[in-house]
Amino acid sequence: MAATTVYKYKEPAPRVDAENPLESMMSRFNVAAEILGLDEETYEVLKAADKQVIVHIPVTMDNGKVRVFEGYRVIHNTILGPSKGGIRYDKNVHLDEVKALAAWMTWKCAVVDIPYGGAKGGVICEPSTMSSGELERMTRGYTLAMKDVFGPDRDIPAPDMGTGPREMAWLMDEFSKTVGGTSPAVVTGKPLVMGGSLGRTEATGRGVMVATMAALKKLDLDPHTVSAAVQGFGNVGSWAAKLLSEKGVKIKGLSDVSGAYWNENGIDIDEAIAYKNAHAGRLDGFQGATMLARADDLLTTDVDVLVPAAVEDVITEHNAHAIKAKLIVEGANGPTSASADPIINEKGIMVVPDILANSGGVTVSYFEWVQNKQGFKWSEKMVTERADRIMNDAFEKVYQTSQKYDVPMRIAAYVVAIDKVAQTYKFRGGY
Ligand code: NAD
């Protein structure tokens, strides 16, 4: 797939429908495909999901009534290996979104060169309103309905929004019953005692930190002189903020669903984490910073590094022009809408895109799967060193590709990923 011509990057036209994550993903995919000179046949193979499964799961609720939940599993692609991707429990789960997230997983695994394809799953439900028993019955029902889709060498789920180690344990147990043995490698993100990996909890935030350090080096910026703002203070945001501050970066701004918090002298991240843990996972009332009038103002504060680590589509054509940061490192999936890309590129801001920046999570999930297959537990040091090396190698490859084609890092990441999958497809062949 190596292109013979060096193409000049063309800005995609701003899109009115950029909020549709599938459209957003495809607009970047199309630019990368053009740069690679992807032939029509391969383009057609890579753009569509291999398989979409829709199931209806009857669940006896605690009041004795049966409710039927709709669930999905989309396998985008298995050219590089068994498909990998999380399961989302949320009332807004939508097939289009699941399709986009599945494709993102294909590109994410390819960018970090791990032998997985991409998938995603979801069930339309409101987990916060359901009892543990209802969630367990729904998870077991979903697993049974997907028993011919899942498998340690076929399709390996993981947690996503609304699911965690508890749900993964139920899934592992239910799947194991269908095959008549214990099958830990069918799912990752399991509790540590039943085959989870050391280092998984902090893996995504750690990857964000490693990618940020690599980018600062390219920008010739010393972490000790740099300030940052982190949007979202959950798993990814809090670990990214903690590890960045340990590297000397001054975290001046933080936000979560309760609002945005600012301290010109730098926020004590350990203090903020301790506060959050003692207050139902939220920062409301945190005294180590003052609250900004509008939470979204955090994105346009005067900092060097911006880490969106909360939700999709927060950087759009409406606020991109006001961003002051020199570097954006995308901890969240899809925080920048396609319509904001040209504005950010015009301003010369470096973006470490989601499919690279937050790939530390799937990398350590891959390590969990390898350990389960080996029946051998790695030390935390081994996990961390190997994950850091994978992130640094992937960052360098994407950076070199962006230089070679004179394109932003986001397009370069898609070029690296699509090239890898397309080359493998050519070798494997179709019929
Ligand atoms: P989480 O549920 O642990 O935390 C989400 C945080 O975002 C919370 O602090 C919440 O209060 C905050 N938040 C929600 N809406 C907000 C808003 N509008 N403004 C500011 N803050 C808001 O989730 P997470 O696991 O940290 O995931 C965050 C993002 O990272 C998601 O896009 C997820 O898909 C992505 N991601 C997560 C992982 C992982 O390993 N956890 C891996 C790859 C990508």
GROMACS .gro file of C-alpha atoms and ligand atoms in nm:
model
  475
    1MET     CA    1   0.000   0.000   0.000
    2ALA     CA    2   0.300   0.235   0.003
    3ALA     CA    3   0.202   0.541  -0.202
    4THR     CA    4   0.435   0.640  -0.479
    5THR     CA    5   0.326   1.004  -0.486
    6VAL     CA    6   0.352   1.240  -0.192
    7TYR     CA    7   0.009   1.402  -0.165
    8LYS     CA    8  -0.058   1.745  -0.022
    9TYR     CA    9  -0.320   1.738   0.250
   10LYS     CA   10  -0.654   1.888   0.151
   11GLU     CA   11  -0.879   2.018   0.424
   12PRO     CA   12  -1.213   1.839   0.435
   13ALA     CA   13  -1.504   2.081   0.391
   14PRO     CA   14  -1.679   2.171   0.719
   15ARG     CA   15  -1.977   1.939   0.761
   16VAL     CA   16  -2.315   2.030   0.900
   17ASP     CA   17  -2.371   1.672   1.016
   18ALA     CA   18  -2.034   1.641   1.190
   19GLU     CA   19  -2.204   1.541   1.517
   20ASN     CA   20  -2.292   1.204   1.364
   21PRO     CA   21  -1.986   1.004   1.480
   22LEU     CA   22  -2.001   0.770   1.180
   23GLU     CA   23  -1.994   1.063   0.935
   24SER     CA   24  -1.716   1.226   1.137
   25MET     CA   25  -1.507   0.910   1.124
   26MET     CA   26  -1.571   0.852   0.752
   27SER     CA   27  -1.469   1.207   0.655
   28ARG     CA   28  -1.121   1.148   0.806
   29PHE     CA   29  -1.109   0.792   0.663
   30ASN     CA   30  -1.179   0.930   0.315
   31VAL     CA   31  -0.893   1.182   0.331
   32ALA     CA   32  -0.649   0.910   0.445
   33ALA     CA   33  -0.774   0.668   0.178
   34GLU     CA   34  -0.711   0.931  -0.088
   35ILE     CA   35  -0.358   0.996   0.040
   36LEU     CA   36  -0.284   0.623   0.029
   37GLY     CA   37  -0.435   0.591  -0.317
   38LEU     CA   38  -0.651   0.310  -0.180
   39ASP     CA   39  -0.808   0.107  -0.462
   40GLU     CA   40  -1.185   0.095  -0.480
   41GLU     CA   41  -1.210  -0.272  -0.387
   42THR     CA   42  -1.012  -0.231  -0.063
   43TYR     CA   43  -1.198   0.093   0.016
   44GLU     CA   44  -1.530  -0.092  -0.009
   45VAL     CA   45  -1.402  -0.373   0.217
   46LEU     CA   46  -1.271  -0.139   0.488
   47LYS     CA   47  -1.550   0.117   0.500
   48ALA     CA   48  -1.834  -0.120   0.593
   49ALA     CA   49  -1.884  -0.326   0.909
   50ASP     CA   50  -1.838  -0.702   0.857
   51LYS     CA   51  -2.129  -0.793   1.080
   52GLN     CA   52  -2.404  -0.626   1.282
   53VAL     CA   53  -2.599  -0.832   1.531
   54ILE     CA   54  -2.917  -0.699   1.695
   55VAL     CA   55  -3.067  -0.895   1.983
   56HIS     CA   56  -3.369  -0.856   2.208
   57ILE     CA   57  -3.310  -0.967   2.564
   58PRO     CA   58  -3.612  -1.049   2.786
   59VAL     CA   59  -3.527  -0.972   3.150
   60THR     CA   60  -3.747  -1.038   3.453
   61MET     CA   61  -3.730  -0.714   3.650
   62ASP     CA   62  -3.741  -0.702   4.030
   63ASN     CA   63  -4.116  -0.622   4.017
   64GLY     CA   64  -4.180  -0.952   3.839
   65LYS     CA   65  -4.256  -0.794   3.500
   66VAL     CA   66  -4.053  -0.886   3.190
   67ARG     CA   67  -3.881  -0.605   3.003
   68VAL     CA   68  -3.719  -0.656   2.664
   69PHE     CA   69  -3.388  -0.474   2.605
   70GLU     CA   70  -3.236  -0.414   2.262
   71GLY     CA   71  -2.864  -0.490   2.232
   72TYR     CA   72  -2.606  -0.465   1.957
   73ARG     CA   73  -2.268  -0.602   1.865
   74VAL     CA   74  -2.098  -0.462   1.556
   75ILE     CA   75  -1.789  -0.636   1.422
   76HIS     CA   76  -1.625  -0.379   1.198
   77ASN     CA   77  -1.328  -0.579   1.080
   78THR     CA   78  -1.125  -0.892   1.161
   79ILE     CA   79  -0.843  -0.867   0.906
   80LEU     CA   80  -0.575  -0.816   1.174
   81GLY     CA   81  -0.717  -1.067   1.423
   82PRO     CA   82  -1.013  -1.132   1.653
   83SER     CA   83  -1.224  -0.823   1.703
   84LYS     CA   84  -1.193  -0.619   2.021
   85GLY     CA   85  -1.414  -0.352   2.170
   86GLY     CA   86  -1.618  -0.246   2.471
   87ILE     CA   87  -1.982  -0.287   2.566
   88ARG     CA   88  -2.177   0.028   2.647
   89TYR     CA   89  -2.487   0.040   2.868
   90ASP     CA   90  -2.665   0.371   2.814
   91LYS     CA   91  -3.008   0.502   2.722
   92ASN     CA   92  -2.861   0.684   2.421
   93VAL     CA   93  -2.692   0.379   2.264
   94HIS     CA   94  -2.755   0.402   1.889
   95LEU     CA   95  -2.656   0.161   1.612
   96ASP     CA   96  -2.481   0.437   1.412
   97GLU     CA   97  -2.270   0.528   1.713
   98VAL     CA   98  -2.186   0.162   1.781
   99LYS     CA   99  -2.078   0.128   1.415
  100ALA     CA  100  -1.848   0.432   1.441
  101LEU     CA  101  -1.699   0.312   1.769
  102ALA     CA  102  -1.639  -0.033   1.617
  103ALA     CA  103  -1.450   0.119   1.323
  104TRP     CA  104  -1.249   0.340   1.560
  105MET     CA  105  -1.139   0.021   1.739
  106THR     CA  106  -1.012  -0.125   1.408
  107TRP     CA  107  -0.800   0.186   1.345
  108LYS     CA  108  -0.688   0.215   1.709
  109CYS     CA  109  -0.559  -0.145   1.721
  110ALA     CA  110  -0.388  -0.102   1.385
  111VAL     CA  111  -0.219   0.225   1.486
  112VAL     CA  112  -0.055   0.059   1.789
  113ASP     CA  113   0.013  -0.256   1.590
  114ILE     CA  114  -0.169  -0.507   1.809
  115PRO     CA  115  -0.323  -0.814   1.639
  116TYR     CA  116  -0.689  -0.726   1.677
  117GLY     CA  117  -0.976  -0.614   1.460
  118GLY     CA  118  -1.242  -0.373   1.581
  119ALA     CA  119  -1.585  -0.420   1.740
  120LYS     CA  120  -1.824  -0.249   1.978
  121GLY     CA  121  -2.140  -0.347   2.161
  122GLY     CA  122  -2.417  -0.179   2.348
  123VAL     CA  123  -2.751  -0.226   2.519
  124ILE     CA  124  -3.015   0.047   2.538
  125CYS     CA  125  -3.082   0.075   2.911
  126GLU     CA  126  -3.039   0.308   3.210
  127PRO     CA  127  -2.795   0.122   3.434
  128SER     CA  128  -2.823   0.379   3.718
  129THR     CA  129  -3.194   0.296   3.756
  130MET     CA  130  -3.144  -0.082   3.754
  131SER     CA  131  -3.066  -0.310   4.049
  132SER     CA  132  -2.758  -0.529   4.053
  133GLY     CA  133  -2.980  -0.835   3.999
  134GLU     CA  134  -3.150  -0.679   3.695
  135LEU     CA  135  -2.812  -0.583   3.548
  136GLU     CA  136  -2.678  -0.932   3.608
  137ARG     CA  137  -2.976  -1.098   3.435
  138MET     CA  138  -2.950  -0.853   3.144
  139THR     CA  139  -2.573  -0.910   3.108
  140ARG     CA  140  -2.613  -1.286   3.117
  141GLY     CA  141  -2.898  -1.264   2.863
  142TYR     CA  142  -2.689  -1.045   2.633
  143THR     CA  143  -2.394  -1.288   2.662
  144LEU     CA  144  -2.610  -1.589   2.582
  145ALA     CA  145  -2.761  -1.410   2.283
  146MET     CA  146  -2.407  -1.330   2.162
  147LYS     CA  147  -2.252  -1.670   2.243
  148ASP     CA  148  -2.177  -1.742   1.877
  149VAL     CA  149  -2.029  -1.392   1.827
  150PHE     CA  150  -1.797  -1.377   2.130
  151GLY     CA  151  -1.495  -1.604   2.171
  152PRO     CA  152  -1.129  -1.575   2.280
  153ASP     CA  153  -1.018  -1.611   1.915
  154ARG     CA  154  -1.327  -1.451   1.759
  155ASP     CA  155  -1.453  -1.142   1.938
  156ILE     CA  156  -1.333  -1.017   2.277
  157PRO     CA  157  -1.549  -0.761   2.462
  158ALA     CA  158  -1.435  -0.517   2.733
  159PRO     CA  159  -1.596  -0.250   2.953
  160ASP     CA  160  -1.716   0.085   2.818
  161MET     CA  161  -1.957   0.350   2.950
  162GLY     CA  162  -2.193   0.197   3.208
  163THR     CA  163  -2.006  -0.132   3.240
  164GLY     CA  164  -1.702  -0.238   3.444
  165PRO     CA  165  -1.524  -0.537   3.599
  166ARG     CA  166  -1.847  -0.664   3.760
  167GLU     CA  167  -2.028  -0.696   3.425
  168MET     CA  168  -1.717  -0.851   3.264
  169ALA     CA  169  -1.709  -1.114   3.541
  170TRP     CA  170  -2.075  -1.208   3.472
  171LEU     CA  171  -2.002  -1.219   3.099
  172MET     CA  172  -1.699  -1.445   3.149
  173ASP     CA  173  -1.896  -1.677   3.375
  174GLU     CA  174  -2.196  -1.703   3.141
  175PHE     CA  175  -1.982  -1.755   2.830
  176SER     CA  176  -1.775  -2.019   3.016
  177LYS     CA  177  -2.096  -2.217   3.085
  178THR     CA  178  -2.179  -2.225   2.714
  179VAL     CA  179  -1.839  -2.378   2.629
  180GLY     CA  180  -1.820  -2.607   2.933
  181GLY     CA  181  -1.499  -2.473   3.089
  182THR     CA  182  -1.341  -2.155   3.223
  183SER     CA  183  -1.270  -1.912   2.942
  184PRO     CA  184  -1.097  -1.602   3.090
  185ALA     CA  185  -0.961  -1.481   2.755
  186VAL     CA  186  -1.313  -1.419   2.616
  187VAL     CA  187  -1.327  -1.077   2.784
  188THR     CA  188  -1.087  -0.817   2.925
  189GLY     CA  189  -1.130  -0.561   3.201
  190LYS     CA  190  -1.205  -0.840   3.449
  191PRO     CA  191  -1.148  -0.802   3.824
  192LEU     CA  192  -0.782  -0.855   3.915
  193VAL     CA  193  -0.858  -1.172   4.117
  194MET     CA  194  -1.009  -1.348   3.817
  195GLY     CA  195  -0.750  -1.274   3.549
  196GLY     CA  196  -0.751  -0.895   3.512
  197SER     CA  197  -0.415  -0.731   3.441
  198LEU     CA  198  -0.209  -0.519   3.674
  199GLY     CA  199  -0.178  -0.167   3.532
  200ARG     CA  200  -0.513  -0.178   3.344
  201THR     CA  201  -0.690   0.086   3.558
  202GLU     CA  202  -0.436   0.360   3.486
  203ALA     CA  203  -0.342   0.236   3.135
  204THR     CA  204  -0.539   0.487   2.928
  205GLY     CA  205  -0.438   0.790   3.138
  206ARG     CA  206  -0.080   0.671   3.139
  207GLY     CA  207  -0.084   0.642   2.759
  208VAL     CA  208  -0.218   1.000   2.742
  209MET     CA  209   0.077   1.113   2.958
  210VAL     CA  210   0.333   0.923   2.747
  211ALA     CA  211   0.186   1.067   2.423
  212THR     CA  212   0.188   1.417   2.575
  213MET     CA  213   0.557   1.385   2.672
  214ALA     CA  214   0.645   1.267   2.320
  215ALA     CA  215   0.454   1.557   2.164
  216LEU     CA  216   0.610   1.818   2.397
  217LYS     CA  217   0.954   1.693   2.290
  218LYS     CA  218   0.863   1.747   1.923
  219LEU     CA  219   0.737   2.096   2.009
  220ASP     CA  220   1.059   2.160   2.202
  221LEU     CA  221   0.867   2.236   2.522
  222ASP     CA  222   0.994   2.146   2.870
  223PRO     CA  223   0.715   1.980   3.076
  224HIS     CA  224   0.827   2.181   3.382
  225THR     CA  225   0.736   2.508   3.207
  226VAL     CA  226   0.407   2.387   3.063
  227SER     CA  227   0.048   2.428   3.189
  228ALA     CA  228  -0.252   2.210   3.110
  229ALA     CA  229  -0.628   2.179   3.145
  230VAL     CA  230  -0.801   1.841   3.164
  231GLN     CA  231  -1.170   1.802   3.079
  232GLY     CA  232  -1.328   1.504   3.257
  233PHE     CA  233  -1.203   1.370   3.589
  234GLY     CA  234  -1.302   1.004   3.561
  235ASN     CA  235  -1.072   0.712   3.491
  236VAL     CA  236  -0.886   0.867   3.197
  237GLY     CA  237  -0.884   1.233   3.306
  238SER     CA  238  -0.781   1.177   3.667
  239TRP     CA  239  -0.497   0.939   3.580
  240ALA     CA  240  -0.377   1.162   3.296
  241ALA     CA  241  -0.381   1.468   3.527
  242LYS     CA  242  -0.201   1.283   3.807
  243LEU     CA  243   0.072   1.139   3.583
  244LEU     CA  244   0.120   1.466   3.393
  245SER     CA  245   0.157   1.659   3.718
  246GLU     CA  246   0.416   1.402   3.832
  247LYS     CA  247   0.611   1.491   3.517
  248GLY     CA  248   0.614   1.857   3.621
  249VAL     CA  249   0.320   1.984   3.414
  250LYS     CA  250   0.116   2.247   3.601
  251ILE     CA  251  -0.252   2.143   3.585
  252LYS     CA  252  -0.432   2.476   3.608
  253GLY     CA  253  -0.780   2.358   3.507
  254LEU     CA  254  -1.000   2.052   3.563
  255SER     CA  255  -1.363   1.979   3.492
  256ASP     CA  256  -1.624   1.712   3.540
  257VAL     CA  257  -1.998   1.693   3.499
  258SER     CA  258  -2.038   1.932   3.798
  259GLY     CA  259  -1.842   2.220   3.637
  260ALA     CA  260  -1.491   2.350   3.568
  261TYR     CA  261  -1.229   2.440   3.831
  262TRP     CA  262  -0.929   2.673   3.791
  263ASN     CA  263  -0.620   2.754   3.994
  264GLU     CA  264  -0.360   2.979   3.831
  265ASN     CA  265  -0.091   2.835   4.063
  266GLY     CA  266  -0.172   2.476   3.974
  267ILE     CA  267  -0.421   2.229   4.123
  268ASP     CA  268  -0.299   1.964   4.368
  269ILE     CA  269  -0.417   1.657   4.176
  270ASP     CA  270  -0.381   1.408   4.462
  271GLU     CA  271  -0.600   1.639   4.670
  272ALA     CA  272  -0.858   1.661   4.389
  273ILE     CA  273  -0.863   1.280   4.349
  274ALA     CA  274  -0.903   1.230   4.725
  275TYR     CA  275  -1.189   1.486   4.724
  276LYS     CA  276  -1.360   1.318   4.429
  277ASN     CA  277  -1.331   0.973   4.590
  278ALA     CA  278  -1.491   1.104   4.908
  279HIS     CA  279  -1.773   1.283   4.720
  280ALA     CA  280  -1.941   1.022   4.495
  281GLY     CA  281  -1.688   1.069   4.214
  282ARG     CA  282  -1.761   1.442   4.172
  283LEU     CA  283  -1.566   1.764   4.227
  284ASP     CA  284  -1.855   1.992   4.343
  285GLY     CA  285  -1.737   2.191   4.644
  286PHE     CA  286  -1.365   2.125   4.584
  287GLN     CA  287  -1.175   2.403   4.763
  288GLY     CA  288  -0.840   2.372   4.584
  289ALA     CA  289  -0.958   2.584   4.290
  290THR     CA  290  -1.226   2.836   4.196
  291MET     CA  291  -1.518   2.749   3.975
  292LEU     CA  292  -1.536   2.892   3.623
  293ALA     CA  293  -1.863   3.062   3.529
  294ARG     CA  294  -1.922   2.823   3.236
  295ALA     CA  295  -1.779   2.468   3.232
  296ASP     CA  296  -1.708   2.483   2.858
  297ASP     CA  297  -1.478   2.784   2.916
  298LEU     CA  298  -1.216   2.534   3.033
  299LEU     CA  299  -1.148   2.445   2.670
  300THR     CA  300  -1.048   2.799   2.580
  301THR     CA  301  -0.842   2.885   2.888
  302ASP     CA  302  -0.484   3.007   2.856
  303VAL     CA  303  -0.293   2.680   2.884
  304ASP     CA  304  -0.029   2.507   2.669
  305VAL     CA  305  -0.189   2.163   2.668
  306LEU     CA  306  -0.556   2.069   2.649
  307VAL     CA  307  -0.666   1.714   2.734
  308PRO     CA  308  -1.034   1.649   2.652
  309ALA     CA  309  -1.104   1.327   2.844
  310ALA     CA  310  -1.483   1.330   2.891
  311VAL     CA  311  -1.728   1.301   2.602
  312GLU     CA  312  -1.762   1.329   2.223
  313ASP     CA  313  -1.790   1.646   2.013
  314VAL     CA  314  -1.681   1.908   2.268
  315ILE     CA  315  -1.442   2.088   2.032
  316THR     CA  316  -1.651   2.210   1.742
  317GLU     CA  317  -1.651   2.482   1.476
  318HIS     CA  318  -1.814   2.707   1.740
  319ASN     CA  319  -1.526   2.710   1.993
  320ALA     CA  320  -1.219   2.585   1.801
  321HIS     CA  321  -1.115   2.937   1.696
  322ALA     CA  322  -1.089   3.041   2.065
  323ILE     CA  323  -0.860   2.757   2.176
  324LYS     CA  324  -0.525   2.889   2.303
  325ALA     CA  325  -0.344   2.560   2.367
  326LYS     CA  326  -0.051   2.461   2.144
  327LEU     CA  327  -0.120   2.092   2.193
  328ILE     CA  328  -0.442   1.889   2.222
  329VAL     CA  329  -0.416   1.529   2.342
  330GLU     CA  330  -0.745   1.344   2.296
  331GLY     CA  331  -0.807   1.118   2.596
  332ALA     CA  332  -1.175   1.080   2.502
  333ASN     CA  333  -1.305   0.910   2.189
  334GLY     CA  334  -1.414   1.163   1.927
  335PRO     CA  335  -1.389   1.486   2.132
  336THR     CA  336  -1.323   1.692   1.818
  337SER     CA  337  -1.589   1.714   1.548
  338ALA     CA  338  -1.468   1.691   1.188
  339SER     CA  339  -1.587   2.048   1.126
  340ALA     CA  340  -1.335   2.177   1.385
  341ASP     CA  341  -1.036   2.007   1.217
  342PRO     CA  342  -0.966   2.279   0.957
  343ILE     CA  343  -0.985   2.557   1.220
  344ILE     CA  344  -0.743   2.377   1.452
  345ASN     CA  345  -0.504   2.297   1.168
  346GLU     CA  346  -0.514   2.658   1.048
  347LYS     CA  347  -0.412   2.772   1.397
  348GLY     CA  348  -0.113   2.535   1.389
  349ILE     CA  349  -0.223   2.341   1.699
  350MET     CA  350  -0.075   1.991   1.723
  351VAL     CA  351  -0.342   1.727   1.792
  352VAL     CA  352  -0.255   1.380   1.919
  353PRO     CA  353  -0.573   1.209   1.794
  354ASP     CA  354  -0.793   0.976   1.998
  355ILE     CA  355  -0.703   0.659   1.806
  356LEU     CA  356  -0.342   0.714   1.913
  357ALA     CA  357  -0.368   0.908   2.240
  358ASN     CA  358  -0.614   0.682   2.423
  359SER     CA  359  -0.486   0.350   2.286
  360GLY     CA  360  -0.304   0.268   2.612
  361GLY     CA  361  -0.627   0.109   2.736
  362VAL     CA  362  -0.669  -0.140   2.455
  363THR     CA  363  -0.295  -0.214   2.464
  364VAL     CA  364  -0.313  -0.330   2.825
  365SER     CA  365  -0.640  -0.513   2.748
  366TYR     CA  366  -0.438  -0.699   2.487
  367PHE     CA  367  -0.179  -0.778   2.757
  368GLU     CA  368  -0.459  -0.912   2.978
  369TRP     CA  369  -0.570  -1.145   2.696
  370VAL     CA  370  -0.210  -1.260   2.635
  371GLN     CA  371  -0.164  -1.331   3.008
  372ASN     CA  372  -0.494  -1.528   3.018
  373LYS     CA  373  -0.383  -1.734   2.718
  374GLN     CA  374  -0.039  -1.789   2.873
  375GLY     CA  375  -0.189  -1.869   3.214
  376PHE     CA  376   0.083  -1.648   3.357
  377LYS     CA  377   0.064  -1.311   3.535
  378TRP     CA  378   0.300  -1.029   3.439
  379SER     CA  379   0.441  -0.783   3.693
  380GLU     CA  380   0.316  -0.423   3.685
  381LYS     CA  381   0.663  -0.311   3.574
  382MET     CA  382   0.651  -0.544   3.274
  383VAL     CA  383   0.303  -0.418   3.176
  384THR     CA  384   0.402  -0.053   3.209
  385GLU     CA  385   0.733  -0.079   3.025
  386ARG     CA  386   0.579  -0.269   2.733
  387ALA     CA  387   0.280  -0.035   2.709
  388ASP     CA  388   0.503   0.276   2.717
  389ARG     CA  389   0.722   0.133   2.443
  390ILE     CA  390   0.420   0.057   2.221
  391MET     CA  391   0.286   0.412   2.271
  392ASN     CA  392   0.622   0.575   2.196
  393ASP     CA  393   0.674   0.362   1.882
  394ALA     CA  394   0.322   0.437   1.757
  395PHE     CA  395   0.362   0.809   1.827
  396GLU     CA  396   0.689   0.822   1.632
  397LYS     CA  397   0.539   0.633   1.338
  398VAL     CA  398   0.240   0.865   1.319
  399TYR     CA  399   0.463   1.172   1.358
  400GLN     CA  400   0.695   1.058   1.077
  401THR     CA  401   0.393   0.988   0.855
  402SER     CA  402   0.255   1.337   0.923
  403GLN     CA  403   0.592   1.482   0.815
  404LYS     CA  404   0.615   1.261   0.508
  405TYR     CA  405   0.273   1.355   0.369
  406ASP     CA  406   0.260   1.701   0.523
  407VAL     CA  407  -0.068   1.624   0.699
  408PRO     CA  408  -0.195   1.671   1.057
  409MET     CA  409  -0.133   1.391   1.309
  410ARG     CA  410  -0.500   1.283   1.294
  411ILE     CA  411  -0.489   1.212   0.923
  412ALA     CA  412  -0.144   1.054   0.964
  413ALA     CA  413  -0.284   0.815   1.229
  414TYR     CA  414  -0.559   0.707   0.988
  415VAL     CA  415  -0.299   0.665   0.712
  416VAL     CA  416  -0.085   0.439   0.935
  417ALA     CA  417  -0.388   0.236   1.044
  418ILE     CA  418  -0.556   0.198   0.706
  419ASP     CA  419  -0.224   0.113   0.538
  420LYS     CA  420  -0.161  -0.166   0.790
  421VAL     CA  421  -0.510  -0.318   0.752
  422ALA     CA  422  -0.511  -0.275   0.372
  423GLN     CA  423  -0.169  -0.439   0.332
  424THR     CA  424  -0.277  -0.733   0.548
  425TYR     CA  425  -0.598  -0.763   0.347
  426LYS     CA  426  -0.395  -0.784   0.026
  427PHE     CA  427  -0.188  -1.070   0.169
  428ARG     CA  428  -0.484  -1.258   0.311
  429GLY     CA  429  -0.696  -1.199   0.002
  430GLY     CA  430  -1.066  -1.245  -0.054
  431TYR     CA  431  -1.259  -1.469  -0.290
  432NAD     P1  432  -1.557   0.799   3.329
  432NAD     O1  433  -1.702   0.769   3.330
  432NAD     O2  434  -1.467   0.733   3.427
  432NAD     O3  435  -1.534   0.958   3.347
  432NAD     C1  436  -1.597   1.053   3.269
  432NAD     C2  437  -1.570   1.190   3.331
  432NAD     O4  438  -1.619   1.292   3.244
  432NAD     C3  439  -1.639   1.212   3.465
  432NAD     O5  440  -1.554   1.286   3.550
  432NAD     C4  441  -1.761   1.297   3.429
  432NAD     O6  442  -1.806   1.376   3.538
  432NAD     C5  443  -1.701   1.382   3.320
  432NAD     N1  444  -1.796   1.444   3.230
  432NAD     C6  445  -1.908   1.394   3.174
  432NAD     N2  446  -1.965   1.483   3.092
  432NAD     C7  447  -1.886   1.595   3.097
  432NAD     C8  448  -1.891   1.721   3.035
  432NAD     N3  449  -1.990   1.752   2.951
  432NAD     N4  450  -1.793   1.811   3.064
  432NAD     C9  451  -1.692   1.780   3.149
  432NAD     N5  452  -1.682   1.661   3.209
  432NAD    C10  453  -1.778   1.570   3.184
  432NAD     O7  454  -1.510   0.771   3.179
  432NAD     P2  455  -1.363   0.738   3.127
  432NAD     O8  456  -1.343   0.592   3.128
  432NAD     O9  457  -1.265   0.828   3.193
  432NAD    O10  458  -1.378   0.778   2.972
  432NAD    C11  459  -1.368   0.913   2.929
  432NAD    C12  460  -1.353   0.912   2.777
  432NAD    O11  461  -1.236   0.836   2.743
  432NAD    C13  462  -1.466   0.850   2.697
  432NAD    O12  463  -1.477   0.916   2.574
  432NAD    C14  464  -1.418   0.706   2.673
  432NAD    O13  465  -1.479   0.648   2.560
  432NAD    C15  466  -1.270   0.735   2.650
  432NAD     N6  467  -1.184   0.619   2.668
  432NAD    C16  468  -1.178   0.554   2.788
  432NAD    C17  469  -1.090   0.447   2.802
  432NAD    C18  470  -1.075   0.378   2.934
  432NAD    O14  471  -0.986   0.292   2.945
  432NAD     N7  472  -1.149   0.413   3.037
  432NAD    C19  473  -1.013   0.404   2.695
  432NAD    C20  474  -1.021   0.472   2.573
  432NAD    C21  475  -1.107   0.580   2.562
   0.00000   0.00000   0.00000
